[in-house]
mmCIF file of C-alpha atoms and ligand atoms in Angstrom:
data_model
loop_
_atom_site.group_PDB
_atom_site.id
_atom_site.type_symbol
_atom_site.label_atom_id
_atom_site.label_comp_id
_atom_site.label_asym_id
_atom_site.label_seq_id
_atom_site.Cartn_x
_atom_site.Cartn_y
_atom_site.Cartn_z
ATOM 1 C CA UNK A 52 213.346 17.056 108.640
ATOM 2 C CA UNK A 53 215.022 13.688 106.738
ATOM 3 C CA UNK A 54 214.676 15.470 103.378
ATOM 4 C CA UNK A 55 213.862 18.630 101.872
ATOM 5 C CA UNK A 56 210.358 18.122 101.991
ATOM 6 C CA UNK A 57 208.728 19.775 105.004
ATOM 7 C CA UNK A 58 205.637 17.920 106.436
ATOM 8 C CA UNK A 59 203.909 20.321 108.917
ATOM 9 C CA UNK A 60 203.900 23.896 108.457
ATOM 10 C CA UNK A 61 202.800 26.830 110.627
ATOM 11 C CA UNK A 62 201.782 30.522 109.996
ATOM 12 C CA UNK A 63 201.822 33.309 112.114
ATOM 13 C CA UNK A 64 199.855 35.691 110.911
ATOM 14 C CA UNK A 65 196.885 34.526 108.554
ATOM 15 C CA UNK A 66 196.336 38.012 106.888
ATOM 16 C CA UNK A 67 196.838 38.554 102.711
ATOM 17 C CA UNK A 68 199.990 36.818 102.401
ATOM 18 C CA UNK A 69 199.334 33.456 104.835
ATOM 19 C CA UNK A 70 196.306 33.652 102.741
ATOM 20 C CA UNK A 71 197.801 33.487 99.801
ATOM 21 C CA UNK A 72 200.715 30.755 100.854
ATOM 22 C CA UNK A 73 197.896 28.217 102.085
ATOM 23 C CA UNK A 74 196.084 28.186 98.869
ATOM 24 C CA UNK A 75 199.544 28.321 96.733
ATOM 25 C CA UNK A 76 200.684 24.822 98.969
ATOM 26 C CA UNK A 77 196.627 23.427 98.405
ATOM 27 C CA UNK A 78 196.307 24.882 94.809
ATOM 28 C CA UNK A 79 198.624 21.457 93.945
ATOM 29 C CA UNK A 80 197.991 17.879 92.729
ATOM 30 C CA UNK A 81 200.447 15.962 94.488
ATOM 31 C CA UNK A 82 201.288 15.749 98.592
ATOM 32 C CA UNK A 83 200.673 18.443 100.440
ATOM 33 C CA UNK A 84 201.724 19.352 104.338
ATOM 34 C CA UNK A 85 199.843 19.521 107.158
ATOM 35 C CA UNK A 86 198.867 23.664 108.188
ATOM 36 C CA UNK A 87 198.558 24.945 111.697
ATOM 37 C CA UNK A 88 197.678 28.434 111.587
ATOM 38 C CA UNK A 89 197.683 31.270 114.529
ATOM 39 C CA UNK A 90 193.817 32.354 115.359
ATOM 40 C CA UNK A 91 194.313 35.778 115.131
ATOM 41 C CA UNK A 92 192.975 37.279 111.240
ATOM 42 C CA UNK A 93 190.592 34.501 112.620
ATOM 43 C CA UNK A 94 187.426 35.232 109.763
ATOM 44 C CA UNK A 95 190.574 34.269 107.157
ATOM 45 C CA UNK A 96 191.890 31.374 109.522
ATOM 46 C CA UNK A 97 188.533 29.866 109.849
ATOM 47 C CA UNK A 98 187.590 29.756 106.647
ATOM 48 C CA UNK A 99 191.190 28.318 105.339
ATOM 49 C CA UNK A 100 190.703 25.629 107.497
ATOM 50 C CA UNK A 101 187.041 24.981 106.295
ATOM 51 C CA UNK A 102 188.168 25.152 102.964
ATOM 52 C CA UNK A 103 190.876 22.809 103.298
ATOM 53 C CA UNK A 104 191.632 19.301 104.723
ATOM 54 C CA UNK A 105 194.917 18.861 106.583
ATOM 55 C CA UNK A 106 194.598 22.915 107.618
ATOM 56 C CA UNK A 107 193.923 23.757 111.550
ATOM 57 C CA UNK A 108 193.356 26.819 113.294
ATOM 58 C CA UNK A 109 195.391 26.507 116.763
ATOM 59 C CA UNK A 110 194.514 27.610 120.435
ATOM 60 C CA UNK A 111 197.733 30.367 120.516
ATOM 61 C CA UNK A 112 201.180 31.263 118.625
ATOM 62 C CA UNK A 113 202.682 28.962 120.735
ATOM 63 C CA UNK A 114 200.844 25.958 119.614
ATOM 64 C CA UNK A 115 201.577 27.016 116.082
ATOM 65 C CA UNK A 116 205.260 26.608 116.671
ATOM 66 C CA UNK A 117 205.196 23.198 118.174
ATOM 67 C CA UNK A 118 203.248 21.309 116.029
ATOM 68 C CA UNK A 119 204.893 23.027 113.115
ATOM 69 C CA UNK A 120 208.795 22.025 111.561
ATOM 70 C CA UNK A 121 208.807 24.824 110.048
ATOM 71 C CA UNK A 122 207.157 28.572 110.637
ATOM 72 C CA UNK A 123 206.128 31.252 108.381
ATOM 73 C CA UNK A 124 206.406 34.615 110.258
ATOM 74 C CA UNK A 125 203.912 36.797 108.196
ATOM 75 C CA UNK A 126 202.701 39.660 110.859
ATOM 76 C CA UNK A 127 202.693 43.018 110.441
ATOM 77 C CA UNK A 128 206.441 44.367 110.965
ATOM 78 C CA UNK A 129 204.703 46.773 113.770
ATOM 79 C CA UNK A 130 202.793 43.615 115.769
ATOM 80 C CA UNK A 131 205.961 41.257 115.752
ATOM 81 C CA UNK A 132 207.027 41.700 119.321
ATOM 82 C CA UNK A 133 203.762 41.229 120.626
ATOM 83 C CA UNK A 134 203.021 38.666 118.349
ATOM 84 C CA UNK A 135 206.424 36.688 119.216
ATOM 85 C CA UNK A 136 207.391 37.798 122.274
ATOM 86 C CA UNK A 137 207.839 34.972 124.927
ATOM 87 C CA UNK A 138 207.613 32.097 122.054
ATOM 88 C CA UNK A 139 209.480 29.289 122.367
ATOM 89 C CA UNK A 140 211.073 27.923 119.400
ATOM 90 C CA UNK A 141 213.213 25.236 119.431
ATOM 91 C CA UNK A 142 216.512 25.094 117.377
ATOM 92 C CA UNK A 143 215.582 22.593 114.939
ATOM 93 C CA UNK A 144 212.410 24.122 113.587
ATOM 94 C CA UNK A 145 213.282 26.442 110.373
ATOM 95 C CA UNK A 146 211.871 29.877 111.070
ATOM 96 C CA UNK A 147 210.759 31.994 107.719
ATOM 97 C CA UNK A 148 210.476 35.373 108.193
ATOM 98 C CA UNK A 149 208.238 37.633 105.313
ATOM 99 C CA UNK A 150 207.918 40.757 107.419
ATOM 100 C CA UNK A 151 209.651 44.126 105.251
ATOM 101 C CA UNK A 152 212.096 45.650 107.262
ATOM 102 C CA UNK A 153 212.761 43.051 110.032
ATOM 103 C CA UNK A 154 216.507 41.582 109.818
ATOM 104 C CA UNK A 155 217.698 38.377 110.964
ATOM 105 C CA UNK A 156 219.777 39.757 114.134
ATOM 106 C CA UNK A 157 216.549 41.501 115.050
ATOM 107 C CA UNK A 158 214.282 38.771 114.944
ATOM 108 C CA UNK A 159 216.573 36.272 116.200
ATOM 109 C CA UNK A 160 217.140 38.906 119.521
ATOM 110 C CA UNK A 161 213.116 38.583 119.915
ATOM 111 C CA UNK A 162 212.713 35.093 119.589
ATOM 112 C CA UNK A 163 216.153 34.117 121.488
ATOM 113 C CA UNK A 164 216.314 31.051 119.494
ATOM 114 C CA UNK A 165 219.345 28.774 117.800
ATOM 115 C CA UNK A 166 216.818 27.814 114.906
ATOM 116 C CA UNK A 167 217.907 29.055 111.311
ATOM 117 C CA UNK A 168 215.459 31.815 110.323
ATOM 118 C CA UNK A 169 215.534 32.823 106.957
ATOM 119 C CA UNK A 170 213.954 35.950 105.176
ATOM 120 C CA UNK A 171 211.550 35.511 101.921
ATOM 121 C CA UNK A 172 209.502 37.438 100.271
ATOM 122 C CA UNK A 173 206.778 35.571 98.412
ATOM 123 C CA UNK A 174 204.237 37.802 96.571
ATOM 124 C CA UNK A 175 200.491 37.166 95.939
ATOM 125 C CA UNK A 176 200.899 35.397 92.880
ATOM 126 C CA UNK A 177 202.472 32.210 94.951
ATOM 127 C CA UNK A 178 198.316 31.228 95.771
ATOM 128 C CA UNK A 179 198.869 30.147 91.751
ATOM 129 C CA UNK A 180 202.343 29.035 92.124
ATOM 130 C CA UNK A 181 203.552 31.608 89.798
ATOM 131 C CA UNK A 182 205.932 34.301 91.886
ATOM 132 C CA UNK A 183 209.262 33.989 92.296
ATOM 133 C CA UNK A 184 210.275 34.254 95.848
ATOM 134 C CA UNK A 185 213.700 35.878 96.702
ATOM 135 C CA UNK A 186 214.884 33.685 100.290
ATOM 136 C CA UNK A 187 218.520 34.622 102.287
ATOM 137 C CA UNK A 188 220.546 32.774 103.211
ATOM 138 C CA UNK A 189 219.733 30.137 101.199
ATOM 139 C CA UNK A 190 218.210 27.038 102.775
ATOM 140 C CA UNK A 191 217.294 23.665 101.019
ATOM 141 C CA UNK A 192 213.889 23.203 102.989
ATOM 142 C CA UNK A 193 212.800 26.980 102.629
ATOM 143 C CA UNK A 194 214.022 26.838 99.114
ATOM 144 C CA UNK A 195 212.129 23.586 97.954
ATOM 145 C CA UNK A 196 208.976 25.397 99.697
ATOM 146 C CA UNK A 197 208.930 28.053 97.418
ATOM 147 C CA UNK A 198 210.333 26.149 94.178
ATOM 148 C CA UNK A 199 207.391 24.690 94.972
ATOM 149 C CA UNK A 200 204.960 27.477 94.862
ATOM 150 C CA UNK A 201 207.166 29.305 91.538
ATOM 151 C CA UNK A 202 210.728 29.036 91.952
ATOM 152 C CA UNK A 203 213.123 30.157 94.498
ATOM 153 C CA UNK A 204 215.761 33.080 94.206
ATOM 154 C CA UNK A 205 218.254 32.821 96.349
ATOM 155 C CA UNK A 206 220.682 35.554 97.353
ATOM 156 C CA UNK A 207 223.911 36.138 99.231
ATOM 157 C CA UNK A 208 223.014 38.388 101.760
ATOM 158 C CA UNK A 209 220.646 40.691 103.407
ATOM 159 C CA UNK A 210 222.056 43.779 101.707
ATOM 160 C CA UNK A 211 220.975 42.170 98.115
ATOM 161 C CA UNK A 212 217.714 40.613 99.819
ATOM 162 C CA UNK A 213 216.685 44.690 100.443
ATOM 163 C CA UNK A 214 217.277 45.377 97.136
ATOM 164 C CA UNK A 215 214.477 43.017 96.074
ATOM 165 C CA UNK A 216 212.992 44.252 98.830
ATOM 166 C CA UNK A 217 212.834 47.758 97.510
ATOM 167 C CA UNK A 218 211.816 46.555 93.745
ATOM 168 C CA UNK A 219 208.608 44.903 95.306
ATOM 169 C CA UNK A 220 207.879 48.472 96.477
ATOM 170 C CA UNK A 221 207.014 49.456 92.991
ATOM 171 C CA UNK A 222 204.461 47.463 92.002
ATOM 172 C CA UNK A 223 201.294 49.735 92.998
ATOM 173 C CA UNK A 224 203.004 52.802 91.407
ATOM 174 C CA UNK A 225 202.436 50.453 88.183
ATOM 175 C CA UNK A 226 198.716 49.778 88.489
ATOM 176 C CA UNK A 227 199.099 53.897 89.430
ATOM 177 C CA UNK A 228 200.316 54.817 85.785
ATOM 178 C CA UNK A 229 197.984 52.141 84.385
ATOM 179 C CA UNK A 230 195.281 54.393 85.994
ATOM 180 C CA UNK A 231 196.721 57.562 84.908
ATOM 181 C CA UNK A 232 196.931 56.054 81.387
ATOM 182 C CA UNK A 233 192.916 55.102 81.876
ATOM 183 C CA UNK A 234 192.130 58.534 82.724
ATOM 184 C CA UNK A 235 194.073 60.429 80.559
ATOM 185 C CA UNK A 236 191.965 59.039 77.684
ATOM 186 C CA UNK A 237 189.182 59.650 79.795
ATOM 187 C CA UNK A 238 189.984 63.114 79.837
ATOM 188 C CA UNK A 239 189.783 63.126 76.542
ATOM 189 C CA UNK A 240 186.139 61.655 75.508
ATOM 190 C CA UNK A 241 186.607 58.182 75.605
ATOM 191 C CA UNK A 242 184.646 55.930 77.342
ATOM 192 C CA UNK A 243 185.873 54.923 81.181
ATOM 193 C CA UNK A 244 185.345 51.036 80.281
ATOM 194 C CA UNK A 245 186.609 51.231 76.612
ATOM 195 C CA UNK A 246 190.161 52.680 78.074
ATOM 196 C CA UNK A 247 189.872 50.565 80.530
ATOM 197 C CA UNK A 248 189.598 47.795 78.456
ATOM 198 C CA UNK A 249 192.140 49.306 75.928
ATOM 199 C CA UNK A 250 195.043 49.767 78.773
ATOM 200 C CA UNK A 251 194.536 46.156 80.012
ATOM 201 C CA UNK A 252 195.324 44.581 76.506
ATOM 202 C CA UNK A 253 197.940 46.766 76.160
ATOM 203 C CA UNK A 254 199.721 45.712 79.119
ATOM 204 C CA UNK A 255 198.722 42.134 79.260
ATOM 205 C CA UNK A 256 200.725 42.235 75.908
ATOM 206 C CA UNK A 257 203.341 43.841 77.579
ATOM 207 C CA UNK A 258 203.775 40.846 80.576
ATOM 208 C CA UNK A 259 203.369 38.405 77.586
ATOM 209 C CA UNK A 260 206.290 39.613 76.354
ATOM 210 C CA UNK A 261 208.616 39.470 79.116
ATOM 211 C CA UNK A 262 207.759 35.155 79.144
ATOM 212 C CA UNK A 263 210.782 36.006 76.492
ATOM 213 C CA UNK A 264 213.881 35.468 78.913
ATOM 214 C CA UNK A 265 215.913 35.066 76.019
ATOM 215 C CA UNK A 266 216.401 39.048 75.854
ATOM 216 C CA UNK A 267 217.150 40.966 78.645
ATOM 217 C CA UNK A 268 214.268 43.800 79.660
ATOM 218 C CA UNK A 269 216.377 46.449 77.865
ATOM 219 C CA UNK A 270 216.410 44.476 74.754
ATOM 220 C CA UNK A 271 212.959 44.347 75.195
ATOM 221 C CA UNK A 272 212.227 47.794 75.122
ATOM 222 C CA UNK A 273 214.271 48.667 72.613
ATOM 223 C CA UNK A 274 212.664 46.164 69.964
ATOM 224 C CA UNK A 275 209.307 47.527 70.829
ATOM 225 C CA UNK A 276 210.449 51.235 69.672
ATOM 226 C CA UNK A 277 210.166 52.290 65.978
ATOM 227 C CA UNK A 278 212.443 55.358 65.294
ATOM 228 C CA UNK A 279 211.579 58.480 65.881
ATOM 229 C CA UNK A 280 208.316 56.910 66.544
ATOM 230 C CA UNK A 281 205.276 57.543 69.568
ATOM 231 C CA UNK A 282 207.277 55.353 71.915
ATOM 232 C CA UNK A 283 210.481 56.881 71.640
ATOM 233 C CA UNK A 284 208.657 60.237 71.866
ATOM 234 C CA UNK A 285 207.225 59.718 74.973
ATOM 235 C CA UNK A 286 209.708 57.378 76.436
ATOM 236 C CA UNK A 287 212.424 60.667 75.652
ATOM 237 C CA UNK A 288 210.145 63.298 76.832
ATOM 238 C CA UNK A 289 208.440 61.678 79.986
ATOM 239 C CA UNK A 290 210.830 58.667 81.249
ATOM 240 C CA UNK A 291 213.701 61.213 80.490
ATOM 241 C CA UNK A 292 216.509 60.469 82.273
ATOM 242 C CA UNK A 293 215.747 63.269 85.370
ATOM 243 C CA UNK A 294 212.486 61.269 85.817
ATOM 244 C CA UNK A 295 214.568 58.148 86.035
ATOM 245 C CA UNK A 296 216.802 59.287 87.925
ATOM 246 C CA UNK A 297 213.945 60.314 90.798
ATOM 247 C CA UNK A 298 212.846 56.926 90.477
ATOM 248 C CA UNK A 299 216.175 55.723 91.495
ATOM 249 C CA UNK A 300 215.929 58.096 94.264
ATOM 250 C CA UNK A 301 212.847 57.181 95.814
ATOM 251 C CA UNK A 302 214.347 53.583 95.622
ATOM 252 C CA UNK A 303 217.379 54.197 97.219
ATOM 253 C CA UNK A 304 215.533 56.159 99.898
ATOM 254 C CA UNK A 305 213.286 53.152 100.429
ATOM 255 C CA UNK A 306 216.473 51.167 100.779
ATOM 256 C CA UNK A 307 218.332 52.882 102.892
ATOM 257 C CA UNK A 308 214.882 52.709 105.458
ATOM 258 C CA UNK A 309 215.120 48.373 104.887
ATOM 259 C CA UNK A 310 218.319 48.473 106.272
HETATM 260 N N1 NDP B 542 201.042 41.279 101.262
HETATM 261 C C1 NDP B 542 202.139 40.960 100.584
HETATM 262 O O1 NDP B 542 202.129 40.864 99.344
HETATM 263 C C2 NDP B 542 203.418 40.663 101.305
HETATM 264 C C3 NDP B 542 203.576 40.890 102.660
HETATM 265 N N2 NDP B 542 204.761 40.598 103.279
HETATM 266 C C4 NDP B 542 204.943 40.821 104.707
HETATM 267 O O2 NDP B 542 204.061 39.948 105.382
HETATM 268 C C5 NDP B 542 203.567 40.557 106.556
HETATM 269 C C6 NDP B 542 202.053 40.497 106.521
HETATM 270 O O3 NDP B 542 201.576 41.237 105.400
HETATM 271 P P1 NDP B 542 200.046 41.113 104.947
HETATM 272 O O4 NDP B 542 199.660 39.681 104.870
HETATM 273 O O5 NDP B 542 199.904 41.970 103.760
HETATM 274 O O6 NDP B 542 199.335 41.810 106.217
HETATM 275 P P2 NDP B 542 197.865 41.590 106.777
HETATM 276 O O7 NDP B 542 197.565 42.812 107.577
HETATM 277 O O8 NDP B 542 196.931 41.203 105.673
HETATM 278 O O9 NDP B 542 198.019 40.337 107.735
HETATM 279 C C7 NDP B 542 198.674 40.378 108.955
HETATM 280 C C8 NDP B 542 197.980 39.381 109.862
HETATM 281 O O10 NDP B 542 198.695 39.286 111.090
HETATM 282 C C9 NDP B 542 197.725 39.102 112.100
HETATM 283 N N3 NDP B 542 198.241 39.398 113.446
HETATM 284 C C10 NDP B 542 198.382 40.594 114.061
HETATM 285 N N4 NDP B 542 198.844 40.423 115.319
HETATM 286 C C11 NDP B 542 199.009 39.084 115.484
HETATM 287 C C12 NDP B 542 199.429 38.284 116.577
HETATM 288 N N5 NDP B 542 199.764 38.825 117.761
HETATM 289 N N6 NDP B 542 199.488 36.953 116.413
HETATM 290 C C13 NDP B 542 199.125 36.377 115.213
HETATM 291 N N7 NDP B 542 198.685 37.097 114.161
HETATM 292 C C14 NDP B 542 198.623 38.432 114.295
HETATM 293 C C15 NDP B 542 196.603 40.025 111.698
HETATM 294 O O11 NDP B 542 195.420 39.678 112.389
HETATM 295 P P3 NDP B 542 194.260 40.760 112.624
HETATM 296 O O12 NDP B 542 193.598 40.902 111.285
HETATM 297 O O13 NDP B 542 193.439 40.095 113.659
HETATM 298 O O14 NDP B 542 194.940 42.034 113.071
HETATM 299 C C16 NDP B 542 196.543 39.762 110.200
HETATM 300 O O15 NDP B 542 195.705 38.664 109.930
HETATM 301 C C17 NDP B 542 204.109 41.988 106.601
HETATM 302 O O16 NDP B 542 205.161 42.062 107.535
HETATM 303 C C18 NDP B 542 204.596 42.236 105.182
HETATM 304 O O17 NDP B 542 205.749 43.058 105.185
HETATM 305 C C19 NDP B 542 205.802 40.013 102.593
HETATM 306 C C20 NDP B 542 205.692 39.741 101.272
HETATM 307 C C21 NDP B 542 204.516 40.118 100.507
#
């Protein structure tokens, strides 16, 4: 690799998240690198590599990893030593590892390699280039990869990388009050679609608003409140500080299970 631009990358594991990475690095205007993917989620490999020029399917993992500079590691955390075991992997590839759970030490015991690996979590969103992906340590060709599909995030060390770890964790109990929301009103008469309908604006409202970096998210909440108004009410008498504080547990629990 002259520069920080990688030319040929590979994916192990072509499931919801290799999905998503293909279409983020194709989803551009400008120069985009070569693909080799691994056949296995083969219905999603082929039709990646129908869909797009410059994106192959290979015979076997191993294949992946020598026509590739650098390789996305995106199994399941419980199929990583069969899916790696045996692999050869030179010490000048880059090796990116998204699996939840797996550390560095670990994966560099399974692969027996000198390469750097580096850990990332990239989210859905990077198919439209717009998720910020945490990486550790930091690395100039894994971090240009993902500047390029959002921005890069950089941290210190593992033990911060599980904290964003653990904050990804809570994104389905979101959509989860979003549906409790939906069928509260439900509950109450209203049409299924119209609260629907009504919960989505109010939330798409709600991401709008954070685009404002120029407050912090506590800020944030706090302008939003009239008070002594419905907002303070509930955010006093629900999100009280016992209910936060369970959240917190349930987070550090997760956390302490990353490590
Ligand atoms: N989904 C997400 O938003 C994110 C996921 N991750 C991490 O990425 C990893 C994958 O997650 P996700 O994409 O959701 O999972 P999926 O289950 O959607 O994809 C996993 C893929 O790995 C394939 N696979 C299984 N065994 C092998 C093997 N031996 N060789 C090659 N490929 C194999 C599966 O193929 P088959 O279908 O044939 O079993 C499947 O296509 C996880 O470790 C997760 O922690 C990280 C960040 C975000």
């Amino acid at each position: 690799m002259e520069d920080d631009t990688v030319q040929r990358i590979g994916i192990i594991g072509v499931g919801e998240i290799g999905r998503a990475i293909v279409e983020g690095l194709r989803s551009g205007s400008g120069a985009s690198p070569e693909v080799f993917l691994s056949p296995r989620g083969a219905r999603v490999a082929a039709e990646l590599s129908k869909r797009f020029e410059g994106v192959q399917v290979c015979a076997d993992n191993q294949e992946v990893v020598d026509r590739s500079e650098l390789v996305i590691i995106a199994v399941r955390r419980q199929d990583h030593h069969e899916a790696l075991a045996g692999l050869k992997v030179d010490d000048d590839k880059a090796v990116v590892n998204l699996m939840a759970g797996v550390a560095i030490d670990d994966l560099r015991r399974t692969l027996a390699t000198g390469a750097p690996i580096v850990r990332a979590i990239p989210l859905p969103a990077v198919r439209e280039r717009r998720s910020v992906t945490v990486t550790c340590p930091s690395h100039p060709v894994v971090n240009a990869l993902f500047e390029q599909l959002g921005g890069a995030l950089p941290v210190a060390d593992e033990d911060a990388f599980n904290v964003f770890s653990a904050l990804t964790g809570t994104l389905t109990a979101h959509y989860a009050y979003l549906a409790t929301l939906t069928s509260w009103a439900t509950g109450h008469g209203i049409a299924p679609d119209a609260a629907d309908r009504y919960v989505r604006g109010l939330f798409q409202n709600v991401g709008r608003s954070l685009n404002d970096e120029s407050r912090p998210v506590h800020q944030l909440a706090a302008d939003h409140e009239t008070p002594k108004g419905n907002n303070e009410r509930i955010r006093t008498t629900w999100f009280d500080p016992a209910n936060a504080a369970a959240l917190k547990e349930a987070l550090d629990s997760l956390l302490s299970d990353l490590k």
